[in-house]
């Protein structure tokens, strides 16, 4: 109940978080597991319970030996694992000994892999172990399980370039066995290394001609991040944007920025078409929900490429999408932040967003972290706009 309160409603929950931390009782594994699970869902808001989590994890390793993660007692095992994960989520290196132990022994390693990505300061110790687990996955399987994507995500979050050869080998194996979903995960991970993964370019380039549009898009995105050559990537965009809900292609166009100007007409067409479709839905009382996501992604891409010249189109689309669908808030406010003074007409919505007492999109595990980011970005925009002089009527200086 305490977790539900904190994850649903904004406010100063410091005292309540500390009380949850007090439930990490060494002799009551059942309650401790519930407390650790609750703290693990609170993102940065779990900070007041940091020391309680660290003490619990350390005491466990002392009392149950270093392999407390694999304790034969199910409740003790679960409580320890959840406490380690919550502590790692705070970026605390005191979670590292348990994570290293499990990555060396493989007991419930799936839970440790996700936590490892929160400790980039320990990348030199974690990366080799994650690479070994990645090498153990059979690339020929249609469903390699959670493990492959979790491992590639963790390796990319750690950011250690030593992972690039292993990710490249994984991509090569996925392509050889025509496992396109696996190949996409490897491409996305390599892209996050940027130009430090340029050694994979010869493998990535041919994939931009793949039959699978999702794979082509992932390859084009990786090619941009690895090489940063607009002349190579921009010609690929029009074909990718023929699929009007290809959000990854829209995002790529926006990241490339002004050099992607040749696709502006296509993006305007996508946005205008969606605005018209939403208008018809509203007039007809259609049961089909307005497609807010196409508005947001196309508008964000237009701003990234055209800047102020696209403001009159971009801002209404962002505001309408935000009004229709709260889930778009993170993407909308991120774009408003990039827009600087041009975001001034959205000031009332930004103020309402800050004043509301409930959190955005409480249905998923990252809701608290997402809401904290929204609040921080809205405050940044608000401060910036309040510090700007009021616009002069008629545009006069």
mmCIF file of C-alpha atoms in Angstrom:
data_model
loop_
_atom_site.group_PDB
_atom_site.id
_atom_site.type_symbol
_atom_site.label_atom_id
_atom_site.label_comp_id
_atom_site.label_asym_id
_atom_site.label_seq_id
_atom_site.Cartn_x
_atom_site.Cartn_y
_atom_site.Cartn_z
ATOM 1 C CA UNK A 1 0.000 0.000 0.000
ATOM 2 C CA UNK A 2 2.867 2.379 0.765
ATOM 3 C CA UNK A 3 4.490 1.598 -2.580
ATOM 4 C CA UNK A 4 1.223 2.255 -4.404
ATOM 5 C CA UNK A 5 0.865 5.603 -2.650
ATOM 6 C CA UNK A 6 4.396 6.738 -3.516
ATOM 7 C CA UNK A 7 4.292 5.539 -7.122
ATOM 8 C CA UNK A 8 0.887 7.129 -7.723
ATOM 9 C CA UNK A 9 1.101 10.474 -5.952
ATOM 10 C CA UNK A 10 3.740 13.179 -5.806
ATOM 11 C CA UNK A 11 4.902 14.665 -2.535
ATOM 12 C CA UNK A 12 7.571 14.398 0.122
ATOM 13 C CA UNK A 13 7.616 10.692 0.928
ATOM 14 C CA UNK A 14 10.914 10.695 2.804
ATOM 15 C CA UNK A 15 9.495 9.511 6.129
ATOM 16 C CA UNK A 16 7.425 6.788 4.515
ATOM 17 C CA UNK A 17 10.415 5.516 2.510
ATOM 18 C CA UNK A 18 12.453 5.321 5.717
ATOM 19 C CA UNK A 19 9.678 3.336 7.360
ATOM 20 C CA UNK A 20 9.752 0.891 4.459
ATOM 21 C CA UNK A 21 13.522 0.651 4.935
ATOM 22 C CA UNK A 22 12.940 -0.173 8.601
ATOM 23 C CA UNK A 23 10.998 -3.255 7.439
ATOM 24 C CA UNK A 24 14.238 -4.811 6.175
ATOM 25 C CA UNK A 25 14.319 -7.007 9.255
ATOM 26 C CA UNK A 26 17.092 -9.643 9.154
ATOM 27 C CA UNK A 27 14.906 -12.208 10.947
ATOM 28 C CA UNK A 28 11.782 -11.662 8.849
ATOM 29 C CA UNK A 29 12.670 -12.516 5.259
ATOM 30 C CA UNK A 30 9.061 -12.415 4.048
ATOM 31 C CA UNK A 31 8.514 -8.807 5.146
ATOM 32 C CA UNK A 32 12.040 -7.825 4.112
ATOM 33 C CA UNK A 33 11.405 -9.126 0.589
ATOM 34 C CA UNK A 34 8.221 -7.065 0.326
ATOM 35 C CA UNK A 35 10.067 -3.963 1.547
ATOM 36 C CA UNK A 36 12.977 -4.495 -0.851
ATOM 37 C CA UNK A 37 10.600 -5.021 -3.766
ATOM 38 C CA UNK A 38 8.778 -1.801 -2.903
ATOM 39 C CA UNK A 39 12.032 0.172 -2.652
ATOM 40 C CA UNK A 40 13.200 -1.225 -5.976
ATOM 41 C CA UNK A 41 10.166 0.320 -7.697
ATOM 42 C CA UNK A 42 10.808 3.827 -6.336
ATOM 43 C CA UNK A 43 13.846 4.804 -8.447
ATOM 44 C CA UNK A 44 15.650 7.802 -6.894
ATOM 45 C CA UNK A 45 12.904 8.177 -4.284
ATOM 46 C CA UNK A 46 14.374 5.147 -2.490
ATOM 47 C CA UNK A 47 17.395 7.262 -1.503
ATOM 48 C CA UNK A 48 16.323 7.720 2.172
ATOM 49 C CA UNK A 49 16.488 3.922 2.559
ATOM 50 C CA UNK A 50 19.914 3.539 0.937
ATOM 51 C CA UNK A 51 21.785 2.818 4.161
ATOM 52 C CA UNK A 52 19.117 0.387 5.353
ATOM 53 C CA UNK A 53 19.413 -1.523 2.066
ATOM 54 C CA UNK A 54 23.217 -1.558 2.239
ATOM 55 C CA UNK A 55 23.196 -2.769 5.838
ATOM 56 C CA UNK A 56 20.706 -5.519 5.018
ATOM 57 C CA UNK A 57 22.728 -6.751 2.021
ATOM 58 C CA UNK A 58 26.019 -6.659 3.937
ATOM 59 C CA UNK A 59 24.584 -8.425 6.984
ATOM 60 C CA UNK A 60 23.093 -11.097 4.752
ATOM 61 C CA UNK A 61 26.424 -11.836 3.125
ATOM 62 C CA UNK A 62 28.010 -12.087 6.561
ATOM 63 C CA UNK A 63 25.295 -14.283 8.050
ATOM 64 C CA UNK A 64 24.548 -16.493 5.045
ATOM 65 C CA UNK A 65 28.032 -16.514 3.512
ATOM 66 C CA UNK A 66 28.883 -14.655 0.275
ATOM 67 C CA UNK A 67 26.430 -16.805 -1.678
ATOM 68 C CA UNK A 68 23.354 -15.376 0.082
ATOM 69 C CA UNK A 69 21.992 -14.699 -3.418
ATOM 70 C CA UNK A 70 21.654 -18.475 -3.860
ATOM 71 C CA UNK A 71 20.488 -19.286 -0.334
ATOM 72 C CA UNK A 72 18.643 -22.633 -0.102
ATOM 73 C CA UNK A 73 15.892 -20.826 1.835
ATOM 74 C CA UNK A 74 13.507 -19.363 -0.793
ATOM 75 C CA UNK A 75 12.389 -16.329 1.238
ATOM 76 C CA UNK A 76 15.940 -15.455 2.299
ATOM 77 C CA UNK A 77 17.087 -15.804 -1.310
ATOM 78 C CA UNK A 78 14.279 -13.615 -2.634
ATOM 79 C CA UNK A 79 14.767 -10.937 0.024
ATOM 80 C CA UNK A 80 18.516 -10.749 -0.612
ATOM 81 C CA UNK A 81 18.137 -10.586 -4.376
ATOM 82 C CA UNK A 82 15.492 -7.854 -4.270
ATOM 83 C CA UNK A 83 17.548 -5.812 -1.800
ATOM 84 C CA UNK A 84 20.643 -6.071 -4.015
ATOM 85 C CA UNK A 85 18.623 -5.001 -7.054
ATOM 86 C CA UNK A 86 17.161 -2.006 -5.190
ATOM 87 C CA UNK A 87 20.609 -0.988 -3.946
ATOM 88 C CA UNK A 88 22.091 -1.304 -7.433
ATOM 89 C CA UNK A 89 19.233 0.827 -8.748
ATOM 90 C CA UNK A 90 20.610 3.639 -6.597
ATOM 91 C CA UNK A 91 24.019 3.172 -8.228
ATOM 92 C CA UNK A 92 25.504 1.923 -4.963
ATOM 93 C CA UNK A 93 28.640 -0.207 -5.357
ATOM 94 C CA UNK A 94 27.833 -2.083 -2.163
ATOM 95 C CA UNK A 95 25.557 -4.175 -4.392
ATOM 96 C CA UNK A 96 28.551 -5.239 -6.484
ATOM 97 C CA UNK A 97 29.882 -8.213 -4.457
ATOM 98 C CA UNK A 98 26.570 -10.045 -4.685
ATOM 99 C CA UNK A 99 26.240 -9.285 -8.389
ATOM 100 C CA UNK A 100 29.744 -10.572 -9.112
ATOM 101 C CA UNK A 101 29.035 -13.749 -7.154
ATOM 102 C CA UNK A 102 25.864 -14.535 -9.061
ATOM 103 C CA UNK A 103 27.365 -13.702 -12.457
ATOM 104 C CA UNK A 104 30.128 -16.178 -11.652
ATOM 105 C CA UNK A 105 27.713 -18.920 -10.536
ATOM 106 C CA UNK A 106 24.633 -18.233 -12.718
ATOM 107 C CA UNK A 107 21.962 -18.767 -10.034
ATOM 108 C CA UNK A 108 19.044 -16.498 -10.976
ATOM 109 C CA UNK A 109 21.452 -14.506 -13.123
ATOM 110 C CA UNK A 110 18.548 -12.930 -15.031
ATOM 111 C CA UNK A 111 17.852 -10.666 -12.078
ATOM 112 C CA UNK A 112 21.518 -9.663 -11.692
ATOM 113 C CA UNK A 113 21.931 -8.795 -15.377
ATOM 114 C CA UNK A 114 19.284 -6.083 -15.237
ATOM 115 C CA UNK A 115 20.797 -4.644 -12.055
ATOM 116 C CA UNK A 116 24.365 -4.650 -13.409
ATOM 117 C CA UNK A 117 23.593 -1.914 -15.913
ATOM 118 C CA UNK A 118 23.123 0.565 -13.056
ATOM 119 C CA UNK A 119 26.794 0.354 -12.006
ATOM 120 C CA UNK A 120 28.895 1.783 -14.866
ATOM 121 C CA UNK A 121 31.600 2.662 -12.344
ATOM 122 C CA UNK A 122 32.190 -1.094 -11.995
ATOM 123 C CA UNK A 123 32.182 -1.796 -15.738
ATOM 124 C CA UNK A 124 35.691 -3.278 -15.718
ATOM 125 C CA UNK A 125 34.464 -6.077 -13.432
ATOM 126 C CA UNK A 126 30.948 -6.530 -14.776
ATOM 127 C CA UNK A 127 31.567 -6.348 -18.526
ATOM 128 C CA UNK A 128 33.718 -9.517 -18.853
ATOM 129 C CA UNK A 129 31.155 -11.517 -16.882
ATOM 130 C CA UNK A 130 28.239 -10.272 -18.979
ATOM 131 C CA UNK A 131 30.184 -11.065 -22.150
ATOM 132 C CA UNK A 132 30.636 -14.650 -20.964
ATOM 133 C CA UNK A 133 26.881 -14.976 -20.426
ATOM 134 C CA UNK A 134 26.239 -13.475 -23.861
ATOM 135 C CA UNK A 135 28.531 -16.064 -25.444
ATOM 136 C CA UNK A 136 26.503 -18.861 -23.830
ATOM 137 C CA UNK A 137 23.293 -17.917 -25.677
ATOM 138 C CA UNK A 138 22.417 -20.055 -28.685
ATOM 139 C CA UNK A 139 22.061 -17.584 -31.613
ATOM 140 C CA UNK A 140 20.093 -20.081 -33.708
ATOM 141 C CA UNK A 141 17.061 -20.128 -31.403
ATOM 142 C CA UNK A 142 13.940 -18.308 -32.556
ATOM 143 C CA UNK A 143 13.370 -17.088 -29.012
ATOM 144 C CA UNK A 144 16.689 -16.703 -27.201
ATOM 145 C CA UNK A 145 14.713 -15.645 -24.148
ATOM 146 C CA UNK A 146 14.974 -12.508 -22.072
ATOM 147 C CA UNK A 147 18.698 -13.038 -21.725
ATOM 148 C CA UNK A 148 19.975 -11.680 -25.003
ATOM 149 C CA UNK A 149 18.236 -8.310 -24.940
ATOM 150 C CA UNK A 150 18.890 -7.873 -21.216
ATOM 151 C CA UNK A 151 22.578 -8.604 -21.712
ATOM 152 C CA UNK A 152 23.001 -6.287 -24.687
ATOM 153 C CA UNK A 153 21.135 -3.533 -22.849
ATOM 154 C CA UNK A 154 23.258 -3.942 -19.719
ATOM 155 C CA UNK A 155 26.488 -3.942 -21.743
ATOM 156 C CA UNK A 156 25.495 -0.776 -23.570
ATOM 157 C CA UNK A 157 24.553 0.935 -20.301
ATOM 158 C CA UNK A 158 27.910 0.047 -18.774
ATOM 159 C CA UNK A 159 29.533 1.673 -21.798
ATOM 160 C CA UNK A 160 32.762 -0.319 -21.731
ATOM 161 C CA UNK A 161 34.172 -0.473 -25.316
ATOM 162 C CA UNK A 162 35.520 -3.927 -24.472
ATOM 163 C CA UNK A 163 31.975 -5.155 -25.153
ATOM 164 C CA UNK A 164 32.003 -4.029 -28.803
ATOM 165 C CA UNK A 165 33.711 -7.146 -30.262
ATOM 166 C CA UNK A 166 31.318 -9.444 -28.365
ATOM 167 C CA UNK A 167 28.272 -7.480 -29.541
ATOM 168 C CA UNK A 168 29.621 -7.533 -33.094
ATOM 169 C CA UNK A 169 30.070 -11.310 -32.922
ATOM 170 C CA UNK A 170 26.529 -11.641 -31.562
ATOM 171 C CA UNK A 171 25.184 -9.551 -34.441
ATOM 172 C CA UNK A 172 27.113 -11.634 -36.976
ATOM 173 C CA UNK A 173 25.702 -14.862 -35.512
ATOM 174 C CA UNK A 174 22.149 -13.492 -35.485
ATOM 175 C CA UNK A 175 22.424 -12.494 -39.145
ATOM 176 C CA UNK A 176 23.887 -15.867 -40.072
ATOM 177 C CA UNK A 177 20.925 -17.631 -38.465
ATOM 178 C CA UNK A 178 18.414 -15.024 -39.737
ATOM 179 C CA UNK A 179 17.293 -14.162 -36.225
ATOM 180 C CA UNK A 180 16.237 -10.609 -36.999
ATOM 181 C CA UNK A 181 14.811 -9.720 -33.584
ATOM 182 C CA UNK A 182 18.119 -10.692 -32.000
ATOM 183 C CA UNK A 183 20.020 -8.756 -34.656
ATOM 184 C CA UNK A 184 17.980 -5.623 -33.893
ATOM 185 C CA UNK A 185 18.872 -5.836 -30.198
ATOM 186 C CA UNK A 186 22.577 -6.131 -31.055
ATOM 187 C CA UNK A 187 22.353 -3.185 -33.467
ATOM 188 C CA UNK A 188 20.687 -0.989 -30.855
ATOM 189 C CA UNK A 189 23.359 -1.855 -28.317
ATOM 190 C CA UNK A 190 26.192 -1.116 -30.747
ATOM 191 C CA UNK A 191 24.562 2.196 -31.679
ATOM 192 C CA UNK A 192 24.792 3.351 -28.065
ATOM 193 C CA UNK A 193 28.579 3.064 -28.237
ATOM 194 C CA UNK A 194 28.640 5.590 -31.068
ATOM 195 C CA UNK A 195 31.843 5.963 -33.026
ATOM 196 C CA UNK A 196 33.627 3.719 -30.509
ATOM 197 C CA UNK A 197 31.875 0.825 -32.283
ATOM 198 C CA UNK A 198 33.043 1.830 -35.772
ATOM 199 C CA UNK A 199 34.808 -1.526 -36.106
ATOM 200 C CA UNK A 200 31.346 -3.029 -36.748
ATOM 201 C CA UNK A 201 30.598 -0.806 -39.762
ATOM 202 C CA UNK A 202 31.360 -3.433 -42.398
ATOM 203 C CA UNK A 203 28.777 -5.713 -40.798
ATOM 204 C CA UNK A 204 26.180 -2.983 -40.271
ATOM 205 C CA UNK A 205 26.200 -1.385 -43.750
ATOM 206 C CA UNK A 206 24.755 -4.341 -45.710
ATOM 207 C CA UNK A 207 21.870 -4.625 -43.231
ATOM 208 C CA UNK A 208 20.502 -1.266 -44.403
ATOM 209 C CA UNK A 209 19.284 -3.177 -47.497
ATOM 210 C CA UNK A 210 17.545 -5.954 -45.528
ATOM 211 C CA UNK A 211 13.999 -6.962 -46.484
ATOM 212 C CA UNK A 212 12.769 -6.539 -42.913
ATOM 213 C CA UNK A 213 11.943 -2.835 -42.433
ATOM 214 C CA UNK A 214 12.507 -2.930 -38.674
ATOM 215 C CA UNK A 215 15.953 -4.419 -39.200
ATOM 216 C CA UNK A 216 16.710 -1.861 -41.941
ATOM 217 C CA UNK A 217 15.723 0.948 -39.588
ATOM 218 C CA UNK A 218 17.872 -0.389 -36.745
ATOM 219 C CA UNK A 219 20.804 -0.748 -39.148
ATOM 220 C CA UNK A 220 20.366 2.793 -40.472
ATOM 221 C CA UNK A 221 20.242 4.142 -36.912
ATOM 222 C CA UNK A 222 23.384 2.210 -35.990
ATOM 223 C CA UNK A 223 25.119 3.375 -39.170
ATOM 224 C CA UNK A 224 24.407 6.987 -38.225
ATOM 225 C CA UNK A 225 25.679 6.600 -34.668
ATOM 226 C CA UNK A 226 28.799 4.665 -35.712
ATOM 227 C CA UNK A 227 29.808 6.837 -38.668
ATOM 228 C CA UNK A 228 27.910 10.153 -38.410
ATOM 229 C CA UNK A 229 27.777 10.511 -42.201
ATOM 230 C CA UNK A 230 24.566 12.254 -43.371
ATOM 231 C CA UNK A 231 25.419 11.519 -46.983
ATOM 232 C CA UNK A 232 25.205 7.803 -46.264
ATOM 233 C CA UNK A 233 22.138 7.703 -44.010
ATOM 234 C CA UNK A 234 19.817 10.466 -45.250
ATOM 235 C CA UNK A 235 19.159 8.749 -48.625
ATOM 236 C CA UNK A 236 17.831 5.763 -46.675
ATOM 237 C CA UNK A 237 15.230 7.770 -44.760
ATOM 238 C CA UNK A 238 12.567 8.299 -47.426
ATOM 239 C CA UNK A 239 12.206 4.567 -47.953
ATOM 240 C CA UNK A 240 11.994 3.976 -44.215
ATOM 241 C CA UNK A 241 9.410 6.728 -43.775
ATOM 242 C CA UNK A 242 7.104 5.169 -46.351
ATOM 243 C CA UNK A 243 5.879 3.264 -43.314
ATOM 244 C CA UNK A 244 4.160 6.224 -41.647
ATOM 245 C CA UNK A 245 4.322 4.734 -38.137
ATOM 246 C CA UNK A 246 8.030 3.990 -38.333
ATOM 247 C CA UNK A 247 8.796 5.940 -35.175
ATOM 248 C CA UNK A 248 12.425 4.823 -35.035
ATOM 249 C CA UNK A 249 12.984 6.286 -38.501
ATOM 250 C CA UNK A 250 11.349 9.561 -37.436
ATOM 251 C CA UNK A 251 13.561 9.702 -34.354
ATOM 252 C CA UNK A 252 16.623 9.042 -36.510
ATOM 253 C CA UNK A 253 15.706 11.886 -38.857
ATOM 254 C CA UNK A 254 15.350 14.239 -35.888
ATOM 255 C CA UNK A 255 18.730 13.192 -34.464
ATOM 256 C CA UNK A 256 20.454 13.828 -37.780
ATOM 257 C CA UNK A 257 19.021 17.333 -37.754
ATOM 258 C CA UNK A 258 19.302 19.915 -40.577
ATOM 259 C CA UNK A 259 21.197 17.563 -42.952
ATOM 260 C CA UNK A 260 17.998 15.473 -43.065
ATOM 261 C CA UNK A 261 16.088 18.356 -44.725
ATOM 262 C CA UNK A 262 15.245 16.216 -47.810
ATOM 263 C CA UNK A 263 12.710 14.266 -45.709
ATOM 264 C CA UNK A 264 10.891 17.350 -44.394
ATOM 265 C CA UNK A 265 8.113 17.059 -47.016
ATOM 266 C CA UNK A 266 7.474 13.447 -46.045
ATOM 267 C CA UNK A 267 7.375 14.268 -42.335
ATOM 268 C CA UNK A 268 4.982 17.162 -42.972
ATOM 269 C CA UNK A 269 2.798 14.806 -44.988
ATOM 270 C CA UNK A 270 2.733 12.235 -42.172
ATOM 271 C CA UNK A 271 1.888 14.881 -39.578
ATOM 272 C CA UNK A 272 -0.805 16.573 -41.662
ATOM 273 C CA UNK A 273 -2.378 13.222 -42.528
ATOM 274 C CA UNK A 274 -2.543 12.237 -38.871
ATOM 275 C CA UNK A 275 -4.010 15.601 -37.831
ATOM 276 C CA UNK A 276 -6.743 15.172 -40.435
ATOM 277 C CA UNK A 277 -7.431 11.581 -39.382
ATOM 278 C CA UNK A 278 -7.726 12.619 -35.727
ATOM 279 C CA UNK A 279 -10.084 15.443 -36.699
ATOM 280 C CA UNK A 280 -12.350 13.016 -38.586
ATOM 281 C CA UNK A 281 -12.357 10.625 -35.645
ATOM 282 C CA UNK A 282 -13.520 13.404 -33.336
ATOM 283 C CA UNK A 283 -16.217 14.630 -35.722
ATOM 284 C CA UNK A 284 -17.581 11.142 -36.293
ATOM 285 C CA UNK A 285 -17.419 10.135 -32.656
ATOM 286 C CA UNK A 286 -15.237 7.243 -33.782
ATOM 287 C CA UNK A 287 -14.298 4.606 -31.255
ATOM 288 C CA UNK A 288 -10.793 4.675 -32.754
ATOM 289 C CA UNK A 289 -8.503 6.611 -30.457
ATOM 290 C CA UNK A 290 -6.565 9.542 -31.867
ATOM 291 C CA UNK A 291 -3.017 8.559 -32.763
ATOM 292 C CA UNK A 292 -1.115 10.891 -30.462
ATOM 293 C CA UNK A 293 2.193 9.074 -30.889
ATOM 294 C CA UNK A 294 2.462 9.767 -34.615
ATOM 295 C CA UNK A 295 1.855 13.457 -33.895
ATOM 296 C CA UNK A 296 4.566 13.554 -31.236
ATOM 297 C CA UNK A 297 7.244 11.633 -33.108
ATOM 298 C CA UNK A 298 6.692 13.411 -36.437
ATOM 299 C CA UNK A 299 6.565 16.810 -34.745
ATOM 300 C CA UNK A 300 9.747 16.119 -32.763
ATOM 301 C CA UNK A 301 11.542 15.083 -35.954
ATOM 302 C CA UNK A 302 10.338 18.208 -37.760
ATOM 303 C CA UNK A 303 11.694 20.397 -34.980
ATOM 304 C CA UNK A 304 15.018 18.557 -34.921
ATOM 305 C CA UNK A 305 15.486 19.191 -38.635
ATOM 306 C CA UNK A 306 13.758 22.511 -39.319
ATOM 307 C CA UNK A 307 13.845 24.256 -35.960
ATOM 308 C CA UNK A 308 11.982 27.574 -35.696
ATOM 309 C CA UNK A 309 10.749 27.387 -39.284
ATOM 310 C CA UNK A 310 8.578 24.412 -38.272
ATOM 311 C CA UNK A 311 7.386 25.872 -34.966
ATOM 312 C CA UNK A 312 3.874 26.792 -36.136
ATOM 313 C CA UNK A 313 3.302 23.164 -37.113
ATOM 314 C CA UNK A 314 5.182 21.445 -34.326
ATOM 315 C CA UNK A 315 3.814 23.208 -31.254
ATOM 316 C CA UNK A 316 0.075 22.620 -31.883
ATOM 317 C CA UNK A 317 0.779 18.956 -32.630
ATOM 318 C CA UNK A 318 2.710 18.505 -29.395
ATOM 319 C CA UNK A 319 0.074 20.256 -27.322
ATOM 320 C CA UNK A 320 -2.792 18.280 -28.860
ATOM 321 C CA UNK A 321 -0.991 14.980 -28.358
ATOM 322 C CA UNK A 322 -0.223 15.786 -24.725
ATOM 323 C CA UNK A 323 -3.863 16.790 -24.115
ATOM 324 C CA UNK A 324 -5.157 13.553 -25.680
ATOM 325 C CA UNK A 325 -2.649 11.128 -24.177
ATOM 326 C CA UNK A 326 -0.756 11.629 -20.907
ATOM 327 C CA UNK A 327 1.631 8.829 -21.858
ATOM 328 C CA UNK A 328 3.219 11.131 -24.461
ATOM 329 C CA UNK A 329 4.339 13.563 -21.735
ATOM 330 C CA UNK A 330 8.019 12.445 -21.565
ATOM 331 C CA UNK A 331 8.502 12.828 -25.331
ATOM 332 C CA UNK A 332 6.518 16.069 -25.505
ATOM 333 C CA UNK A 333 8.331 17.856 -22.686
ATOM 334 C CA UNK A 334 11.717 16.699 -24.020
ATOM 335 C CA UNK A 335 10.903 18.365 -27.345
ATOM 336 C CA UNK A 336 9.535 21.494 -25.638
ATOM 337 C CA UNK A 337 12.808 21.701 -23.741
ATOM 338 C CA UNK A 338 14.741 21.665 -27.036
ATOM 339 C CA UNK A 339 12.462 24.352 -28.465
ATOM 340 C CA UNK A 340 13.604 27.043 -26.039
ATOM 341 C CA UNK A 341 11.646 30.314 -26.352
ATOM 342 C CA UNK A 342 9.405 28.815 -29.053
ATOM 343 C CA UNK A 343 7.775 26.676 -26.335
ATOM 344 C CA UNK A 344 6.262 29.742 -24.614
ATOM 345 C CA UNK A 345 2.660 29.088 -25.811
ATOM 346 C CA UNK A 346 2.804 25.721 -24.008
ATOM 347 C CA UNK A 347 3.466 27.446 -20.677
ATOM 348 C CA UNK A 348 -0.085 26.843 -19.324
ATOM 349 C CA UNK A 349 0.167 23.089 -19.951
ATOM 350 C CA UNK A 350 3.606 22.978 -18.363
ATOM 351 C CA UNK A 351 2.289 24.749 -15.266
ATOM 352 C CA UNK A 352 -0.667 22.344 -15.046
ATOM 353 C CA UNK A 353 1.694 19.387 -15.370
ATOM 354 C CA UNK A 354 3.776 20.640 -12.454
ATOM 355 C CA UNK A 355 0.748 21.423 -10.304
ATOM 356 C CA UNK A 356 -0.946 18.038 -10.630
ATOM 357 C CA UNK A 357 -0.688 15.763 -7.625
ATOM 358 C CA UNK A 358 -0.718 12.406 -9.430
ATOM 359 C CA UNK A 359 2.166 10.931 -11.378
ATOM 360 C CA UNK A 360 2.117 10.348 -15.107
ATOM 361 C CA UNK A 361 1.540 6.875 -16.590
ATOM 362 C CA UNK A 362 1.597 4.755 -13.430
ATOM 363 C CA UNK A 363 1.080 1.473 -15.299
ATOM 364 C CA UNK A 364 4.693 0.481 -15.888
ATOM 365 C CA UNK A 365 7.720 -0.243 -13.722
ATOM 366 C CA UNK A 366 9.632 2.891 -14.714
ATOM 367 C CA UNK A 367 6.759 5.258 -13.946
ATOM 368 C CA UNK A 368 8.413 6.976 -10.974
ATOM 369 C CA UNK A 369 11.687 7.665 -12.788
ATOM 370 C CA UNK A 370 9.767 8.913 -15.819
ATOM 371 C CA UNK A 371 7.605 11.234 -13.722
ATOM 372 C CA UNK A 372 10.655 12.616 -11.922
ATOM 373 C CA UNK A 373 12.222 13.383 -15.314
ATOM 374 C CA UNK A 374 9.037 15.101 -16.484
ATOM 375 C CA UNK A 375 8.926 17.284 -13.367
ATOM 376 C CA UNK A 376 12.614 18.188 -13.680
ATOM 377 C CA UNK A 377 12.291 19.066 -17.371
ATOM 378 C CA UNK A 378 9.110 21.097 -16.820
ATOM 379 C CA UNK A 379 10.812 23.091 -14.072
ATOM 380 C CA UNK A 380 13.794 23.716 -16.333
ATOM 381 C CA UNK A 381 11.520 24.980 -19.113
ATOM 382 C CA UNK A 382 9.498 27.099 -16.690
ATOM 383 C CA UNK A 383 12.613 28.755 -15.260
ATOM 384 C CA UNK A 384 13.967 29.432 -18.739
ATOM 385 C CA UNK A 385 10.722 30.949 -20.023
ATOM 386 C CA UNK A 386 10.218 33.098 -16.922
ATOM 387 C CA UNK A 387 13.721 34.494 -17.325
ATOM 388 C CA UNK A 388 13.033 35.526 -20.924
ATOM 389 C CA UNK A 389 11.593 38.966 -21.756
ATOM 390 C CA UNK A 390 7.937 38.990 -22.777
ATOM 391 C CA UNK A 391 7.491 38.992 -26.559
ATOM 392 C CA UNK A 392 6.646 42.413 -28.012
ATOM 393 C CA UNK A 393 3.232 42.541 -29.749
ATOM 394 C CA UNK A 394 3.567 42.542 -33.517
ATOM 395 C CA UNK A 395 7.019 40.998 -33.333
ATOM 396 C CA UNK A 396 8.725 44.396 -32.837
ATOM 397 C CA UNK A 397 12.016 44.491 -30.979
#
